[in-house]
């Protein structure tokens, strides 16, 4: 077996080769606090291959990743999953002018549609009412939407791919909800349409039977995995897999060269390769341990009155839900952070999310279990004593953010149209010129070209008042398209 990138970089860092080349730190131990890292930080020098035309060590590393995920082709992403999404959408965009996407896709999908001037058609996931979250994308709804688009836009076109460039879904979602990718693929392929699966949060799929299957093995044409989200790898590292005959390898490679740096970080690439090595050798056992630790926590807190774990997520997620609106997700997030030093991934209306990975330790689960039991006990006591303690006086439910706004302009037109800034209270009836996102996770509540209504205004204002981060609003001002007089 050939040496991994890390071993090669470590070996080279100890050699006597003097660097009359980039980077400017010159691997010098006098380069500041990060000097130790710089010993392995190089550029495309002799013997170390080229990410954009790999022939040796990078080619071998990408082949190891492809073997792990059973993919025909796998490419390293050092600009994150965003680069993979932009590249995948761009690679299919030349086929037609329309793109079907799940409405809960990450903003990178919308950015890809903007850059390629694609008309968007939304498929709305089911709603899990009990928890107020988006559920899975239903194959039957996908088929109905394709037929509807073909009926409206297919006149004079020879085949579905002349009308629809492709389909993009997110599975798992940020909350950990998984769609039946295999059935969605069968629907898409019955029309000869490629399907792109943003599986950024599912790089651990397909390794252990307790976890869902990888979208690669379920037949998706492009699959994007954020290695850093759930595997032991540095931030900004990801993979894109290509399979089947409905997409073109050369097109994908062309866009990867466009959207990725021409000076890729070897430290990041080594991080990907090391993550692949760890998962290949230890992944099953580590995921088994994670699954057992998660089940132990669930058993320990099963009798909580107000704290509940959503049962619909994949095992790599904990969606910690607050029953009966006795607390907002924002307040619970703050308590866990300030009182217990537990940093959650995100906060939402009535829940917080914890991301789990094969590198989680027993200590973390024990601290989280203790914290949730104590918080629940405090809530029970306060309710029984009719306490007016501030943290448990949240009576109202947080408003629903699953909007279905009317579209006035295509995204690619609206996002570059002349705009003005107005107070959000004046927004009713105006056309958005900027994305409005609850962050994280960066899923648009409103997309440029869509119309503000009073329900949206009130909902966004309530979330702002409760301390949530809303992107696209600055000093209570929003961007709207200038109205023609």
PDB file of N, CA and C in Angstrom, residues 170-235:
ATOM      1  N   UNK A 170     -31.469  17.378  -0.288  1.00  0.00           N
ATOM      2  CA  UNK A 170     -30.577  17.317   0.873  1.00  0.00           C
ATOM      3  C   UNK A 170     -30.995  16.145   1.751  1.00  0.00           C
ATOM      4  N   UNK A 171     -30.082  15.209   1.965  1.00  0.00           N
ATOM      5  CA  UNK A 171     -30.366  14.053   2.814  1.00  0.00           C
ATOM      6  C   UNK A 171     -29.059  13.518   3.375  1.00  0.00           C
ATOM      7  N   UNK A 172     -28.824  13.626   4.699  1.00  0.00           N
ATOM      8  CA  UNK A 172     -29.780  14.073   5.708  1.00  0.00           C
ATOM      9  C   UNK A 172     -29.895  15.595   5.718  1.00  0.00           C
ATOM     10  N   UNK A 173     -31.005  16.070   6.278  1.00  0.00           N
ATOM     11  CA  UNK A 173     -31.159  17.496   6.484  1.00  0.00           C
ATOM     12  C   UNK A 173     -30.318  17.926   7.674  1.00  0.00           C
ATOM     13  N   UNK A 174     -30.277  19.215   7.918  1.00  0.00           N
ATOM     14  CA  UNK A 174     -29.516  19.738   9.051  1.00  0.00           C
ATOM     15  C   UNK A 174     -30.021  19.134  10.360  1.00  0.00           C
ATOM     16  N   UNK A 175     -31.334  18.836  10.387  1.00  0.00           N
ATOM     17  CA  UNK A 175     -31.914  18.247  11.604  1.00  0.00           C
ATOM     18  C   UNK A 175     -31.693  16.742  11.685  1.00  0.00           C
ATOM     19  N   UNK A 176     -31.185  16.134  10.596  1.00  0.00           N
ATOM     20  CA  UNK A 176     -30.909  14.701  10.634  1.00  0.00           C
ATOM     21  C   UNK A 176     -31.991  13.831  10.032  1.00  0.00           C
ATOM     22  N   UNK A 177     -32.857  14.400   9.218  1.00  0.00           N
ATOM     23  CA  UNK A 177     -33.922  13.637   8.574  1.00  0.00           C
ATOM     24  C   UNK A 177     -33.434  13.120   7.227  1.00  0.00           C
ATOM     25  N   UNK A 178     -33.671  11.841   6.986  1.00  0.00           N
ATOM     26  CA  UNK A 178     -33.169  11.167   5.789  1.00  0.00           C
ATOM     27  C   UNK A 178     -34.321  10.853   4.845  1.00  0.00           C
ATOM     28  N   UNK A 179     -34.126  11.132   3.562  1.00  0.00           N
ATOM     29  CA  UNK A 179     -35.102  10.766   2.537  1.00  0.00           C
ATOM     30  C   UNK A 179     -34.765   9.395   1.954  1.00  0.00           C
ATOM     31  N   UNK A 180     -35.737   8.784   1.279  1.00  0.00           N
ATOM     32  CA  UNK A 180     -35.515   7.509   0.599  1.00  0.00           C
ATOM     33  C   UNK A 180     -34.841   7.810  -0.733  1.00  0.00           C
ATOM     34  N   UNK A 181     -33.521   7.959  -0.689  1.00  0.00           N
ATOM     35  CA  UNK A 181     -32.767   8.386  -1.871  1.00  0.00           C
ATOM     36  C   UNK A 181     -32.919   7.387  -3.005  1.00  0.00           C
ATOM     37  N   UNK A 182     -32.925   6.112  -2.697  1.00  0.00           N
ATOM     38  CA  UNK A 182     -33.011   5.093  -3.744  1.00  0.00           C
ATOM     39  C   UNK A 182     -34.291   5.247  -4.558  1.00  0.00           C
ATOM     40  N   UNK A 183     -35.407   5.484  -3.900  1.00  0.00           N
ATOM     41  CA  UNK A 183     -36.682   5.662  -4.618  1.00  0.00           C
ATOM     42  C   UNK A 183     -36.696   6.977  -5.387  1.00  0.00           C
ATOM     43  N   UNK A 184     -36.108   8.014  -4.828  1.00  0.00           N
ATOM     44  CA  UNK A 184     -36.029   9.291  -5.542  1.00  0.00           C
ATOM     45  C   UNK A 184     -35.158   9.150  -6.789  1.00  0.00           C
ATOM     46  N   UNK A 185     -34.061   8.404  -6.676  1.00  0.00           N
ATOM     47  CA  UNK A 185     -33.193   8.156  -7.821  1.00  0.00           C
ATOM     48  C   UNK A 185     -33.964   7.422  -8.920  1.00  0.00           C
ATOM     49  N   UNK A 186     -34.746   6.436  -8.542  1.00  0.00           N
ATOM     50  CA  UNK A 186     -35.508   5.674  -9.537  1.00  0.00           C
ATOM     51  C   UNK A 186     -36.496   6.567 -10.278  1.00  0.00           C
ATOM     52  N   UNK A 187     -37.131   7.503  -9.550  1.00  0.00           N
ATOM     53  CA  UNK A 187     -38.048   8.430 -10.203  1.00  0.00           C
ATOM     54  C   UNK A 187     -37.274   9.322 -11.172  1.00  0.00           C
ATOM     55  N   UNK A 188     -36.179   9.916 -10.702  1.00  0.00           N
ATOM     56  CA  UNK A 188     -35.387  10.814 -11.550  1.00  0.00           C
ATOM     57  C   UNK A 188     -34.874  10.087 -12.784  1.00  0.00           C
ATOM     58  N   UNK A 189     -34.346   8.898 -12.594  1.00  0.00           N
ATOM     59  CA  UNK A 189     -33.756   8.162 -13.703  1.00  0.00           C
ATOM     60  C   UNK A 189     -34.799   7.644 -14.688  1.00  0.00           C
ATOM     61  N   UNK A 190     -36.031   7.494 -14.241  1.00  0.00           N
ATOM     62  CA  UNK A 190     -37.093   7.079 -15.177  1.00  0.00           C
ATOM     63  C   UNK A 190     -37.358   8.151 -16.222  1.00  0.00           C
ATOM     64  N   UNK A 191     -36.931   9.380 -15.951  1.00  0.00           N
ATOM     65  CA  UNK A 191     -37.024  10.484 -16.915  1.00  0.00           C
ATOM     66  C   UNK A 191     -35.640  10.817 -17.505  1.00  0.00           C
ATOM     67  N   UNK A 192     -34.642   9.994 -17.200  1.00  0.00           N
ATOM     68  CA  UNK A 192     -33.251  10.251 -17.597  1.00  0.00           C
ATOM     69  C   UNK A 192     -32.741  11.585 -17.066  1.00  0.00           C
ATOM     70  N   UNK A 193     -33.132  11.915 -15.848  1.00  0.00           N
ATOM     71  CA  UNK A 193     -32.694  13.141 -15.188  1.00  0.00           C
ATOM     72  C   UNK A 193     -31.689  12.801 -14.092  1.00  0.00           C
ATOM     73  N   UNK A 194     -30.569  13.524 -14.020  1.00  0.00           N
ATOM     74  CA  UNK A 194     -29.589  13.270 -12.953  1.00  0.00           C
ATOM     75  C   UNK A 194     -30.064  13.840 -11.625  1.00  0.00           C
ATOM     76  N   UNK A 195     -29.656  13.195 -10.554  1.00  0.00           N
ATOM     77  CA  UNK A 195     -30.018  13.668  -9.218  1.00  0.00           C
ATOM     78  C   UNK A 195     -28.745  13.907  -8.411  1.00  0.00           C
ATOM     79  N   UNK A 196     -28.688  15.099  -7.821  1.00  0.00           N
ATOM     80  CA  UNK A 196     -27.567  15.510  -6.973  1.00  0.00           C
ATOM     81  C   UNK A 196     -28.024  15.422  -5.523  1.00  0.00           C
ATOM     82  N   UNK A 197     -27.265  14.742  -4.690  1.00  0.00           N
ATOM     83  CA  UNK A 197     -27.621  14.628  -3.277  1.00  0.00           C
ATOM     84  C   UNK A 197     -26.588  15.372  -2.440  1.00  0.00           C
ATOM     85  N   UNK A 198     -27.045  16.433  -1.795  1.00  0.00           N
ATOM     86  CA  UNK A 198     -26.217  17.133  -0.820  1.00  0.00           C
ATOM     87  C   UNK A 198     -26.268  16.308   0.464  1.00  0.00           C
ATOM     88  N   UNK A 199     -25.259  15.467   0.629  1.00  0.00           N
ATOM     89  CA  UNK A 199     -25.171  14.609   1.816  1.00  0.00           C
ATOM     90  C   UNK A 199     -24.008  15.086   2.681  1.00  0.00           C
ATOM     91  N   UNK A 200     -23.909  16.421   2.760  1.00  0.00           N
ATOM     92  CA  UNK A 200     -22.807  17.027   3.504  1.00  0.00           C
ATOM     93  C   UNK A 200     -22.737  16.506   4.931  1.00  0.00           C
ATOM     94  N   UNK A 201     -23.889  16.313   5.543  1.00  0.00           N
ATOM     95  CA  UNK A 201     -23.928  15.861   6.941  1.00  0.00           C
ATOM     96  C   UNK A 201     -23.985  14.334   7.060  1.00  0.00           C
ATOM     97  N   UNK A 202     -23.692  13.623   5.986  1.00  0.00           N
ATOM     98  CA  UNK A 202     -23.794  12.167   6.027  1.00  0.00           C
ATOM     99  C   UNK A 202     -22.552  11.440   5.557  1.00  0.00           C
ATOM    100  N   UNK A 203     -21.376  12.018   5.786  1.00  0.00           N
ATOM    101  CA  UNK A 203     -20.144  11.344   5.377  1.00  0.00           C
ATOM    102  C   UNK A 203     -19.914  10.048   6.146  1.00  0.00           C
ATOM    103  N   UNK A 204     -20.627   9.881   7.259  1.00  0.00           N
ATOM    104  CA  UNK A 204     -20.508   8.651   8.056  1.00  0.00           C
ATOM    105  C   UNK A 204     -21.504   7.577   7.617  1.00  0.00           C
ATOM    106  N   UNK A 205     -22.335   7.875   6.626  1.00  0.00           N
ATOM    107  CA  UNK A 205     -23.319   6.895   6.155  1.00  0.00           C
ATOM    108  C   UNK A 205     -22.623   5.753   5.406  1.00  0.00           C
ATOM    109  N   UNK A 206     -23.244   4.570   5.481  1.00  0.00           N
ATOM    110  CA  UNK A 206     -22.762   3.424   4.730  1.00  0.00           C
ATOM    111  C   UNK A 206     -21.604   2.690   5.374  1.00  0.00           C
ATOM    112  N   UNK A 207     -21.196   3.116   6.564  1.00  0.00           N
ATOM    113  CA  UNK A 207     -20.046   2.492   7.247  1.00  0.00           C
ATOM    114  C   UNK A 207     -20.513   1.443   8.254  1.00  0.00           C
ATOM    115  N   UNK A 208     -21.683   1.661   8.836  1.00  0.00           N
ATOM    116  CA  UNK A 208     -22.227   0.790   9.893  1.00  0.00           C
ATOM    117  C   UNK A 208     -23.725   0.622   9.634  1.00  0.00           C
ATOM    118  N   UNK A 209     -24.236  -0.573   9.872  1.00  0.00           N
ATOM    119  CA  UNK A 209     -25.629  -0.885   9.536  1.00  0.00           C
ATOM    120  C   UNK A 209     -26.653  -0.109  10.360  1.00  0.00           C
ATOM    121  N   UNK A 210     -26.245   0.444  11.509  1.00  0.00           N
ATOM    122  CA  UNK A 210     -27.177   1.227  12.327  1.00  0.00           C
ATOM    123  C   UNK A 210     -27.444   2.598  11.722  1.00  0.00           C
ATOM    124  N   UNK A 211     -26.613   2.973  10.750  1.00  0.00           N
ATOM    125  CA  UNK A 211     -26.730   4.275  10.113  1.00  0.00           C
ATOM    126  C   UNK A 211     -27.231   4.080   8.682  1.00  0.00           C
ATOM    127  N   UNK A 212     -27.811   5.119   8.081  1.00  0.00           N
ATOM    128  CA  UNK A 212     -28.352   4.966   6.725  1.00  0.00           C
ATOM    129  C   UNK A 212     -27.277   4.618   5.697  1.00  0.00           C
ATOM    130  N   UNK A 213     -27.733   4.138   4.552  1.00  0.00           N
ATOM    131  CA  UNK A 213     -26.826   3.840   3.443  1.00  0.00           C
ATOM    132  C   UNK A 213     -26.367   5.136   2.796  1.00  0.00           C
ATOM    133  N   UNK A 214     -25.181   5.110   2.226  1.00  0.00           N
ATOM    134  CA  UNK A 214     -24.667   6.274   1.504  1.00  0.00           C
ATOM    135  C   UNK A 214     -25.471   6.485   0.227  1.00  0.00           C
ATOM    136  N   UNK A 215     -25.682   7.749  -0.149  1.00  0.00           N
ATOM    137  CA  UNK A 215     -26.394   8.066  -1.384  1.00  0.00           C
ATOM    138  C   UNK A 215     -25.640   7.563  -2.605  1.00  0.00           C
ATOM    139  N   UNK A 216     -24.330   7.355  -2.469  1.00  0.00           N
ATOM    140  CA  UNK A 216     -23.554   6.783  -3.567  1.00  0.00           C
ATOM    141  C   UNK A 216     -24.085   5.393  -3.899  1.00  0.00           C
ATOM    142  N   UNK A 217     -24.243   4.568  -2.870  1.00  0.00           N
ATOM    143  CA  UNK A 217     -24.715   3.203  -3.073  1.00  0.00           C
ATOM    144  C   UNK A 217     -26.208   3.149  -3.405  1.00  0.00           C
ATOM    145  N   UNK A 218     -26.907   4.247  -3.182  1.00  0.00           N
ATOM    146  CA  UNK A 218     -28.328   4.297  -3.535  1.00  0.00           C
ATOM    147  C   UNK A 218     -28.552   4.826  -4.945  1.00  0.00           C
ATOM    148  N   UNK A 219     -27.451   5.082  -5.683  1.00  0.00           N
ATOM    149  CA  UNK A 219     -27.583   5.358  -7.098  1.00  0.00           C
ATOM    150  C   UNK A 219     -27.557   6.802  -7.537  1.00  0.00           C
ATOM    151  N   UNK A 220     -27.292   7.748  -6.612  1.00  0.00           N
ATOM    152  CA  UNK A 220     -27.276   9.160  -6.994  1.00  0.00           C
ATOM    153  C   UNK A 220     -26.124   9.442  -7.951  1.00  0.00           C
ATOM    154  N   UNK A 221     -26.330  10.409  -8.830  1.00  0.00           N
ATOM    155  CA  UNK A 221     -25.338  10.731  -9.859  1.00  0.00           C
ATOM    156  C   UNK A 221     -24.172  11.544  -9.299  1.00  0.00           C
ATOM    157  N   UNK A 222     -24.491  12.551  -8.493  1.00  0.00           N
ATOM    158  CA  UNK A 222     -23.485  13.313  -7.762  1.00  0.00           C
ATOM    159  C   UNK A 222     -23.838  13.255  -6.282  1.00  0.00           C
ATOM    160  N   UNK A 223     -22.845  13.018  -5.443  1.00  0.00           N
ATOM    161  CA  UNK A 223     -23.036  13.032  -3.990  1.00  0.00           C
ATOM    162  C   UNK A 223     -21.919  13.869  -3.389  1.00  0.00           C
ATOM    163  N   UNK A 224     -22.303  14.800  -2.523  1.00  0.00           N
ATOM    164  CA  UNK A 224     -21.320  15.656  -1.862  1.00  0.00           C
ATOM    165  C   UNK A 224     -21.287  15.311  -0.382  1.00  0.00           C
ATOM    166  N   UNK A 225     -20.105  15.030   0.131  1.00  0.00           N
ATOM    167  CA  UNK A 225     -19.903  14.727   1.555  1.00  0.00           C
ATOM    168  C   UNK A 225     -18.978  15.768   2.185  1.00  0.00           C
ATOM    169  N   UNK A 226     -19.409  16.400   3.258  1.00  0.00           N
ATOM    170  CA  UNK A 226     -18.507  17.233   4.050  1.00  0.00           C
ATOM    171  C   UNK A 226     -17.745  16.317   5.001  1.00  0.00           C
ATOM    172  N   UNK A 227     -16.491  16.074   4.696  1.00  0.00           N
ATOM    173  CA  UNK A 227     -15.706  15.171   5.544  1.00  0.00           C
ATOM    174  C   UNK A 227     -15.595  15.745   6.951  1.00  0.00           C
ATOM    175  N   UNK A 228     -15.451  17.071   7.033  1.00  0.00           N
ATOM    176  CA  UNK A 228     -15.193  17.687   8.338  1.00  0.00           C
ATOM    177  C   UNK A 228     -16.410  17.714   9.242  1.00  0.00           C
ATOM    178  N   UNK A 229     -17.608  17.554   8.703  1.00  0.00           N
ATOM    179  CA  UNK A 229     -18.803  17.699   9.547  1.00  0.00           C
ATOM    180  C   UNK A 229     -18.990  16.531  10.516  1.00  0.00           C
ATOM    181  N   UNK A 230     -18.730  15.319  10.056  1.00  0.00           N
ATOM    182  CA  UNK A 230     -18.967  14.165  10.934  1.00  0.00           C
ATOM    183  C   UNK A 230     -17.803  13.189  10.999  1.00  0.00           C
ATOM    184  N   UNK A 231     -16.708  13.491  10.318  1.00  0.00           N
ATOM    185  CA  UNK A 231     -15.525  12.629  10.372  1.00  0.00           C
ATOM    186  C   UNK A 231     -14.344  13.419  10.946  1.00  0.00           C
ATOM    187  N   UNK A 232     -13.277  12.741  11.372  1.00  0.00           N
ATOM    188  CA  UNK A 232     -12.127  13.449  11.935  1.00  0.00           C
ATOM    189  C   UNK A 232     -11.274  14.096  10.845  1.00  0.00           C
ATOM    190  N   UNK A 233     -11.648  15.307  10.458  1.00  0.00           N
ATOM    191  CA  UNK A 233     -10.952  16.022   9.388  1.00  0.00           C
ATOM    192  C   UNK A 233     -11.064  17.518   9.637  1.00  0.00           C
ATOM    193  N   UNK A 234     -10.141  18.305   9.082  1.00  0.00           N
ATOM    194  CA  UNK A 234     -10.173  19.753   9.319  1.00  0.00           C
ATOM    195  C   UNK A 234     -11.326  20.446   8.599  1.00  0.00           C
ATOM    196  N   UNK A 235     -11.770  21.538   9.182  1.00  0.00           N
ATOM    197  CA  UNK A 235     -12.826  22.345   8.584  1.00  0.00           C
ATOM    198  C   UNK A 235     -12.452  22.712   7.150  1.00  0.00           C
TER     199      UNK A 235
END
